[in-house]
CSV table of C-alpha atoms in Angstrom, one decimal:
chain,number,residue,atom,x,y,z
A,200,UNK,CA,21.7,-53.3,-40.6
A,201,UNK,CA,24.5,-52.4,-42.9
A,202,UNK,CA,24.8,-56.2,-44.4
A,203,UNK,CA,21.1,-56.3,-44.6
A,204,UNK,CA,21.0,-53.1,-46.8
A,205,UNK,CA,24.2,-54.6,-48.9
A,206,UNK,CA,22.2,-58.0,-49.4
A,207,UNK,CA,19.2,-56.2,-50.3
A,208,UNK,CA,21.0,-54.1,-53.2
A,209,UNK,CA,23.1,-57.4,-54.1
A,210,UNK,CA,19.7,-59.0,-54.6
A,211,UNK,CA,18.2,-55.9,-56.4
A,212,UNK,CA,21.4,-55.4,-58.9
A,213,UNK,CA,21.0,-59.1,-59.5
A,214,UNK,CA,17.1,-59.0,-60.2
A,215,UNK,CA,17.8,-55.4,-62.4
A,216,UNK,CA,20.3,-57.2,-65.0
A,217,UNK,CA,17.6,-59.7,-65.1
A,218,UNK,CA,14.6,-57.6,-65.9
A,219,UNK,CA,17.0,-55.0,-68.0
A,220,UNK,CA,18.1,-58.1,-70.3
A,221,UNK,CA,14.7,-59.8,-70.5
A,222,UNK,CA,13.2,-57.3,-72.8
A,223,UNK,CA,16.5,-56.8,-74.9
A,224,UNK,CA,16.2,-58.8,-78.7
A,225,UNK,CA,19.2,-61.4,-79.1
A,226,UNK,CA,22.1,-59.2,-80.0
A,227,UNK,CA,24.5,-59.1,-83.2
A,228,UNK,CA,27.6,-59.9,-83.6
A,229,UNK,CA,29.8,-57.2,-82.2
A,230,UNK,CA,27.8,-55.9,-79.9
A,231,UNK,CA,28.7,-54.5,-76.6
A,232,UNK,CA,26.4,-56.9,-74.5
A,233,UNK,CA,30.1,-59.1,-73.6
A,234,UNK,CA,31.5,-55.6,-72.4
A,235,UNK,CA,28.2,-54.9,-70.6
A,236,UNK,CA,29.0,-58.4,-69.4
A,237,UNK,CA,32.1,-57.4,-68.0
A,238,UNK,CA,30.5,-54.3,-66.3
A,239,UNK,CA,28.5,-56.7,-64.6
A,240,UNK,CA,30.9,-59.0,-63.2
A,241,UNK,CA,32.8,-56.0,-61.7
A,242,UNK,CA,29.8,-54.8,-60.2
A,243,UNK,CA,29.0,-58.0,-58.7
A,244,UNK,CA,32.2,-57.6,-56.5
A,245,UNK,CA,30.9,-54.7,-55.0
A,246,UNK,CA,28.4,-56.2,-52.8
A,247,UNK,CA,30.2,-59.0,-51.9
A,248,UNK,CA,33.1,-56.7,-50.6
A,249,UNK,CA,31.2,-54.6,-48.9
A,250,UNK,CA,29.0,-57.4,-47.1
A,251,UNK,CA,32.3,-58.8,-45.9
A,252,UNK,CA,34.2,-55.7,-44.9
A,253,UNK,CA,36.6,-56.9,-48.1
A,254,UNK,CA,38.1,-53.4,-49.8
A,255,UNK,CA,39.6,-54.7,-52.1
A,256,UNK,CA,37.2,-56.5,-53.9
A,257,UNK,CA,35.4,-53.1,-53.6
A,258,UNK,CA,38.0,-51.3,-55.0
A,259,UNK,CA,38.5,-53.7,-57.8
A,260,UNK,CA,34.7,-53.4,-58.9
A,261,UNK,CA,35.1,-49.8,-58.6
A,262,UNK,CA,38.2,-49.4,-60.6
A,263,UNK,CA,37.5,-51.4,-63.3
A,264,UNK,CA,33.6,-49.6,-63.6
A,265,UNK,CA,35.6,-46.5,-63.8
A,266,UNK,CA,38.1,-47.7,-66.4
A,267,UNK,CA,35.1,-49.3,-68.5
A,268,UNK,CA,32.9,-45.7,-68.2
A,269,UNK,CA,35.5,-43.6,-69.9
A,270,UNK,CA,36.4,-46.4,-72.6
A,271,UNK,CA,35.2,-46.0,-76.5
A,272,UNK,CA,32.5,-48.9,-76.4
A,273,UNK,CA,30.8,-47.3,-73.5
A,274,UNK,CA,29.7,-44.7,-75.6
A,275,UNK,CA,26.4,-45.9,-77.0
A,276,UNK,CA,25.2,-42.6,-78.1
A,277,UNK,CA,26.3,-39.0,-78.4
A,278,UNK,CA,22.6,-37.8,-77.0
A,279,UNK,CA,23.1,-35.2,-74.4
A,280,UNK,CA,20.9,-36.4,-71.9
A,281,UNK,CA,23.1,-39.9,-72.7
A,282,UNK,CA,26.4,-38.3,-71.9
A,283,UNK,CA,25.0,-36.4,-68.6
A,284,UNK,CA,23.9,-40.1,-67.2
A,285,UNK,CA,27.1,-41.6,-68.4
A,286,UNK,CA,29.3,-38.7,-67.0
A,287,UNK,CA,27.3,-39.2,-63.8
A,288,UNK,CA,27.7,-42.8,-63.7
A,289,UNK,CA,31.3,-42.3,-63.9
A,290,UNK,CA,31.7,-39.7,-60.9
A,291,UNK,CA,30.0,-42.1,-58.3
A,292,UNK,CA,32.1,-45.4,-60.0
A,293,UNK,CA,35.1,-43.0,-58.9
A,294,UNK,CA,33.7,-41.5,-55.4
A,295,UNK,CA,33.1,-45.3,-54.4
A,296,UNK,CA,36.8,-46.1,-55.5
A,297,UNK,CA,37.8,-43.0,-53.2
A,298,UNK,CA,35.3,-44.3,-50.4
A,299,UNK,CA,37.0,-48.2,-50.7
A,300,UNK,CA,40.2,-46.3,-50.5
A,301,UNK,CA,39.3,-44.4,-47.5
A,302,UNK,CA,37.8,-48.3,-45.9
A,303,UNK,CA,34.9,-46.0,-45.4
A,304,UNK,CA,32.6,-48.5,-45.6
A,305,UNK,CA,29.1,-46.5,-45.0
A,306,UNK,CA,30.7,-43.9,-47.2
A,307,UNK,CA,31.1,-46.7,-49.9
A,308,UNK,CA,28.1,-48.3,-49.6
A,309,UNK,CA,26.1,-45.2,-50.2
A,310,UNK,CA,28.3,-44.5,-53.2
A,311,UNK,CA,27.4,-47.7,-54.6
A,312,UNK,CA,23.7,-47.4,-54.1
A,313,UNK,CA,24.5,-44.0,-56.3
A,314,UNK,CA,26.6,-46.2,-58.8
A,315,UNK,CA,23.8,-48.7,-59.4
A,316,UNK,CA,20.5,-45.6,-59.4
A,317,UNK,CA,22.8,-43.8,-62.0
A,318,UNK,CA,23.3,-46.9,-64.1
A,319,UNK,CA,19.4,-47.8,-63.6
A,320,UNK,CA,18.5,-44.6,-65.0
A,321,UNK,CA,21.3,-44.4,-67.8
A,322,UNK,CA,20.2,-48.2,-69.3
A,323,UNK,CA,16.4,-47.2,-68.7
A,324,UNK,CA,17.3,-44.1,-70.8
A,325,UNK,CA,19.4,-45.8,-73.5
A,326,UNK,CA,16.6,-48.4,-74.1
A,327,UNK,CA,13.9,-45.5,-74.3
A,328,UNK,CA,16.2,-43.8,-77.2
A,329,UNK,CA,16.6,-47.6,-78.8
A,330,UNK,CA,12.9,-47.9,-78.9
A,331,UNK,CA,12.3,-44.5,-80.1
A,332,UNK,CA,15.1,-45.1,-83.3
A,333,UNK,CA,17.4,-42.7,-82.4
């Protein structure tokens, strides 16, 4: 049931990026989609350590989401509500490094199914402010 659940958010992380980059315009030079490309290759660990009982891939993903949240580029905007959703993102990128720590692998799978609804909602948020000009 557990590997089932794991595929299933494998396959919806996978099918997010896809829908979140479709309606993005080709980006400029110096940009930070090659560091969000980076955010997604550590996230795609994730699954694939969990679905094999694998920590440390787990705690690879996890540790390098947590490095990349608190780094300058991150930091897309200084809106509050930005910030919170960032902050937040943070917090479960480092409660799944605790829970892949711990081999507590319900423990991290729920942590990473927090992980990827925080990010959802942080990128839904920063392409509403994009659209919006701020």
């Amino acid at each position: 049931m557990i590997l089932a659940a794991v595929g299933a958010i494998a396959v919806a992380t996978g099918g997010l990026w896809y829908v979140c980059r479709a309606d993005e315009p080709p980006s400029p030079k110096g940009s930070v989609r090659p560091f969000m490309r980076m955010k997604l290759e550590a996230s795609n660990k994730i699954p694939e350590g969990l679905a094999t009982d694998d920590f440390r891939l787990v705690r690879e993903g996890a540790q390098t989401l947590h490095k990349m949240s608190s780094a300058e580029k991150w930091r897309v905007s200084n809106d509050v509500l930005y910030r919170q959703y960032s902050a937040e993102f943070s917090r479960d990128a480092e409660r799944l490094l605790e829970k892949a720590n711990e081999r507590n692998l319900d423990g991290a799978t729920l942590a990473w199914v927090e992980c990827t609804m925080s990010c959802v909602r942080c990128h839904k948020y920063a392409r509403s402010i994009k659209i919006a000009g701020h």
